[in-house]
Amino acid sequence: MANLVQELNSLDFSVYIGGPMQAAIKAQHDASMSQVNFIKEVGFEEADGAGTASKLRYVDFVYKKSVPSAVEGNDSLVQSQVTLSVPLLSMLTIPALRIDEMTIDFNAKLNSVETQSIASEFQGSASVSAKFWKVKFNASASYKKTSSSTSTTEKTYTLGVHVRAVNDELPAGLSRIMDMLEDAIVATAAPAANPA
């Protein structure tokens, strides 16, 4: 039994428990950096070829809309071309994965089997015979001891890691910026054509 306790004490729990936790922290960090890179690469375009300054990337939608005529006294509707400029980031789902829960199950199973068997055997024989005045005596003895010992330790280790990741809400600062981007949506109407 003492060997089993020593065996359990020799396990490096910092590897079995700390390893998966460090992997989860790195995964969370990588997810955050992925979000930053996504915003930089998708939401902005280079202002000049040098790549020093960036400007917000817009998507323009051009459509026709009926608007009242600009001529006084004319209540009819005329077709006008409208350009709607929308920041691209406000149209996309920004990746925001977060590790919500992590469970580490580590099981150590040690089985020790110890078998010891000892067998002893004693054999002896004696014989006496008398012939006239001579006495003949024969004696023999044998002793046999057999000993065998077997010790076996079986080790079984299992490690189960359960990670639950969710698509998190945007951080408060980024959420405010997205609200500002929605306010930056601009609709520009081309001047209505005057009837001749």
Tab-separated table of C-alpha atoms in Angstrom:
chain	number	residue	atom	x	y	z
A	1	MET	CA	0.000	0.000	0.000
A	2	ALA	CA	2.886	2.365	0.747
A	3	ASN	CA	4.097	1.930	-2.830
A	4	LEU	CA	0.715	3.040	-4.167
A	5	VAL	CA	0.782	6.222	-2.077
A	6	GLN	CA	4.308	6.923	-3.266
A	7	GLU	CA	3.181	6.282	-6.843
A	8	LEU	CA	0.314	8.772	-6.504
A	9	ASN	CA	2.587	11.355	-4.898
A	10	SER	CA	4.971	11.073	-7.838
A	11	LEU	CA	2.295	12.196	-10.344
A	12	ASP	CA	2.870	15.690	-11.734
A	13	PHE	CA	-0.588	17.225	-11.334
A	14	SER	CA	0.660	20.559	-12.693
A	15	VAL	CA	0.964	18.835	-16.063
A	16	TYR	CA	-2.328	16.960	-15.922
A	17	ILE	CA	-4.407	19.907	-14.665
A	18	GLY	CA	-2.289	22.952	-15.519
A	19	GLY	CA	-1.627	21.848	-19.116
A	20	PRO	CA	-5.274	21.916	-20.254
A	21	MET	CA	-5.863	25.188	-18.374
A	22	GLN	CA	-2.908	26.838	-20.106
A	23	ALA	CA	-4.215	25.550	-23.440
A	24	ALA	CA	-7.623	27.096	-22.699
A	25	ILE	CA	-6.035	30.443	-21.787
A	26	LYS	CA	-4.020	30.402	-25.009
A	27	ALA	CA	-7.158	29.536	-26.994
A	28	GLN	CA	-8.987	32.493	-25.391
A	29	HIS	CA	-6.056	34.794	-26.241
A	30	ASP	CA	-5.973	33.521	-29.835
A	31	ALA	CA	-9.730	34.118	-30.154
A	32	SER	CA	-9.322	37.724	-28.960
A	33	MET	CA	-6.459	38.356	-31.380
A	34	SER	CA	-8.519	36.799	-34.167
A	35	GLN	CA	-11.261	39.336	-33.418
A	36	VAL	CA	-8.767	42.231	-33.600
A	37	ASN	CA	-7.290	40.949	-36.879
A	38	PHE	CA	-10.776	40.468	-38.345
A	39	ILE	CA	-11.708	44.091	-37.574
A	40	LYS	CA	-8.430	45.385	-39.037
A	41	GLU	CA	-8.483	43.299	-42.197
A	42	VAL	CA	-12.186	43.397	-43.028
A	43	GLY	CA	-13.366	46.715	-41.593
A	44	PHE	CA	-10.582	49.008	-42.800
A	45	GLU	CA	-8.790	49.682	-46.043
A	46	GLU	CA	-5.453	51.332	-46.647
A	47	ALA	CA	-5.756	55.053	-47.300
A	48	ASP	CA	-2.547	55.044	-49.327
A	49	GLY	CA	-0.373	52.327	-50.780
A	50	ALA	CA	2.187	52.617	-47.950
A	51	GLY	CA	-0.168	50.991	-45.455
A	52	THR	CA	0.407	53.695	-42.844
A	53	ALA	CA	-3.107	55.090	-42.493
A	54	SER	CA	-6.408	53.226	-42.628
A	55	LYS	CA	-9.904	54.382	-43.284
A	56	LEU	CA	-13.209	52.747	-42.595
A	57	ARG	CA	-14.466	50.490	-45.373
A	58	TYR	CA	-17.967	51.310	-46.633
A	59	VAL	CA	-20.354	49.428	-48.852
A	60	ASP	CA	-22.421	51.610	-51.184
A	61	PHE	CA	-25.952	50.639	-52.139
A	62	VAL	CA	-27.429	52.532	-55.073
A	63	TYR	CA	-31.187	52.441	-55.621
A	64	LYS	CA	-34.017	54.570	-57.003
A	65	LYS	CA	-36.528	56.221	-54.780
A	66	SER	CA	-39.622	58.293	-55.462
A	67	VAL	CA	-39.292	61.735	-53.906
A	68	PRO	CA	-41.508	64.851	-54.147
A	69	SER	CA	-40.616	67.186	-56.976
A	70	ALA	CA	-38.417	70.152	-56.118
A	71	VAL	CA	-40.481	72.436	-58.367
A	72	GLU	CA	-42.951	74.589	-56.452
A	73	GLY	CA	-46.555	73.842	-57.110
A	74	ASN	CA	-45.743	70.421	-58.531
A	75	ASP	CA	-46.946	67.719	-56.122
A	76	SER	CA	-45.935	64.815	-58.322
A	77	LEU	CA	-43.276	62.293	-57.376
A	78	VAL	CA	-40.097	61.981	-59.350
A	79	GLN	CA	-37.525	59.177	-59.405
A	80	SER	CA	-34.249	59.994	-57.695
A	81	GLN	CA	-31.125	57.897	-57.387
A	82	VAL	CA	-30.080	57.363	-53.775
A	83	THR	CA	-26.673	56.130	-52.601
A	84	LEU	CA	-26.622	54.503	-49.181
A	85	SER	CA	-23.126	54.195	-47.638
A	86	VAL	CA	-22.954	51.587	-44.867
A	87	PRO	CA	-19.833	50.716	-42.826
A	88	LEU	CA	-18.982	47.112	-43.648
A	89	LEU	CA	-18.378	46.191	-40.000
A	90	SER	CA	-21.970	47.080	-39.104
A	91	MET	CA	-23.195	44.408	-41.536
A	92	LEU	CA	-21.061	41.522	-40.277
A	93	THR	CA	-21.017	39.293	-37.248
A	94	ILE	CA	-17.756	39.966	-35.501
A	95	PRO	CA	-16.269	36.750	-34.061
A	96	ALA	CA	-16.326	36.875	-30.269
A	97	LEU	CA	-15.751	33.342	-28.973
A	98	ARG	CA	-15.357	32.953	-25.243
A	99	ILE	CA	-14.660	29.849	-23.169
A	100	ASP	CA	-17.680	29.667	-20.911
A	101	GLU	CA	-16.900	26.516	-18.980
A	102	MET	CA	-14.045	24.061	-18.630
A	103	THR	CA	-14.101	20.762	-16.760
A	104	ILE	CA	-11.017	18.638	-16.191
A	105	ASP	CA	-11.565	15.016	-15.162
A	106	PHE	CA	-8.396	13.217	-14.123
A	107	ASN	CA	-8.616	9.671	-12.854
A	108	ALA	CA	-5.704	7.627	-11.576
A	109	LYS	CA	-6.286	3.945	-10.955
A	110	LEU	CA	-3.568	1.853	-9.394
A	111	ASN	CA	-4.031	-1.860	-8.748
A	112	SER	CA	-1.464	-3.775	-6.763
A	113	VAL	CA	-1.458	-7.543	-6.667
A	114	GLU	CA	0.963	-9.284	-4.325
A	115	THR	CA	1.107	-13.060	-4.080
A	116	GLN	CA	3.370	-15.016	-1.799
A	117	SER	CA	3.424	-18.754	-1.361
A	118	ILE	CA	5.693	-20.888	0.824
A	119	ALA	CA	5.687	-24.673	0.790
A	120	SER	CA	7.721	-26.873	3.135
A	121	GLU	CA	8.198	-30.563	2.808
A	122	PHE	CA	9.998	-32.971	5.118
A	123	GLN	CA	10.702	-36.544	4.244
A	124	GLY	CA	12.480	-39.082	6.371
A	125	SER	CA	12.882	-42.797	6.543
A	126	ALA	CA	14.631	-45.180	8.886
A	127	SER	CA	15.122	-48.890	8.934
A	128	VAL	CA	16.657	-51.190	11.505
A	129	SER	CA	17.670	-54.746	10.823
A	130	ALA	CA	19.440	-57.228	13.112
A	131	LYS	CA	21.453	-60.132	11.867
A	132	PHE	CA	23.130	-62.139	14.587
A	133	TRP	CA	25.149	-59.763	16.586
A	134	LYS	CA	25.479	-57.110	13.983
A	135	VAL	CA	22.989	-54.376	13.904
A	136	LYS	CA	22.396	-52.613	10.677
A	137	PHE	CA	20.785	-49.195	10.793
A	138	ASN	CA	19.815	-47.130	7.765
A	139	ALA	CA	18.422	-43.647	8.034
A	140	SER	CA	17.724	-40.955	5.476
A	141	ALA	CA	16.125	-37.579	5.707
A	142	SER	CA	15.350	-34.787	3.300
A	143	TYR	CA	13.959	-31.305	3.720
A	144	LYS	CA	12.645	-29.184	0.917
A	145	LYS	CA	11.354	-25.583	1.081
A	146	THR	CA	9.893	-23.781	-1.912
A	147	SER	CA	9.126	-20.071	-1.867
A	148	SER	CA	7.685	-17.879	-4.590
A	149	SER	CA	6.596	-14.254	-4.517
A	150	THR	CA	4.862	-12.193	-7.183
A	151	SER	CA	4.203	-8.458	-7.101
A	152	THR	CA	2.353	-6.652	-9.885
A	153	THR	CA	1.211	-3.030	-10.090
A	154	GLU	CA	-1.167	-1.955	-12.845
A	155	LYS	CA	-1.475	1.750	-13.679
A	156	THR	CA	-4.309	3.356	-15.578
A	157	TYR	CA	-4.567	7.120	-16.095
A	158	THR	CA	-7.419	8.865	-17.885
A	159	LEU	CA	-7.709	12.568	-18.622
A	160	GLY	CA	-10.905	14.099	-19.952
A	161	VAL	CA	-11.195	17.789	-20.780
A	162	HIS	CA	-14.603	19.287	-21.590
A	163	VAL	CA	-14.591	22.838	-22.985
A	164	ARG	CA	-17.766	24.801	-23.734
A	165	ALA	CA	-17.276	27.878	-25.903
A	166	VAL	CA	-20.009	30.400	-26.649
A	167	ASN	CA	-20.291	33.313	-29.043
A	168	ASP	CA	-20.017	36.111	-26.516
A	169	GLU	CA	-21.537	39.560	-26.593
A	170	LEU	CA	-19.262	42.255	-27.941
A	171	PRO	CA	-17.182	44.102	-25.372
A	172	ALA	CA	-18.791	47.343	-24.196
A	173	GLY	CA	-16.287	49.576	-26.022
A	174	LEU	CA	-16.680	47.720	-29.316
A	175	SER	CA	-20.468	47.738	-28.924
A	176	ARG	CA	-20.426	51.543	-28.596
A	177	ILE	CA	-18.272	51.828	-31.698
A	178	MET	CA	-20.709	49.623	-33.623
A	179	ASP	CA	-23.573	51.905	-32.521
A	180	MET	CA	-21.596	54.907	-33.785
A	181	LEU	CA	-20.986	53.125	-37.088
A	182	GLU	CA	-24.711	52.550	-37.481
A	183	ASP	CA	-25.223	56.275	-36.933
A	184	ALA	CA	-22.658	56.877	-39.693
A	185	ILE	CA	-24.902	55.319	-42.335
A	186	VAL	CA	-25.449	58.080	-44.902
A	187	ALA	CA	-28.085	58.279	-47.596
A	188	THR	CA	-27.282	60.749	-50.392
A	189	ALA	CA	-29.902	61.563	-52.992
A	190	ALA	CA	-28.936	62.786	-56.426
A	191	PRO	CA	-30.691	66.018	-57.437
A	192	ALA	CA	-34.087	65.338	-58.968
A	193	ALA	CA	-34.354	65.961	-62.653
A	194	ASN	CA	-36.408	69.072	-63.460
A	195	PRO	CA	-39.216	68.472	-65.905
A	196	ALA	CA	-38.707	70.362	-69.138
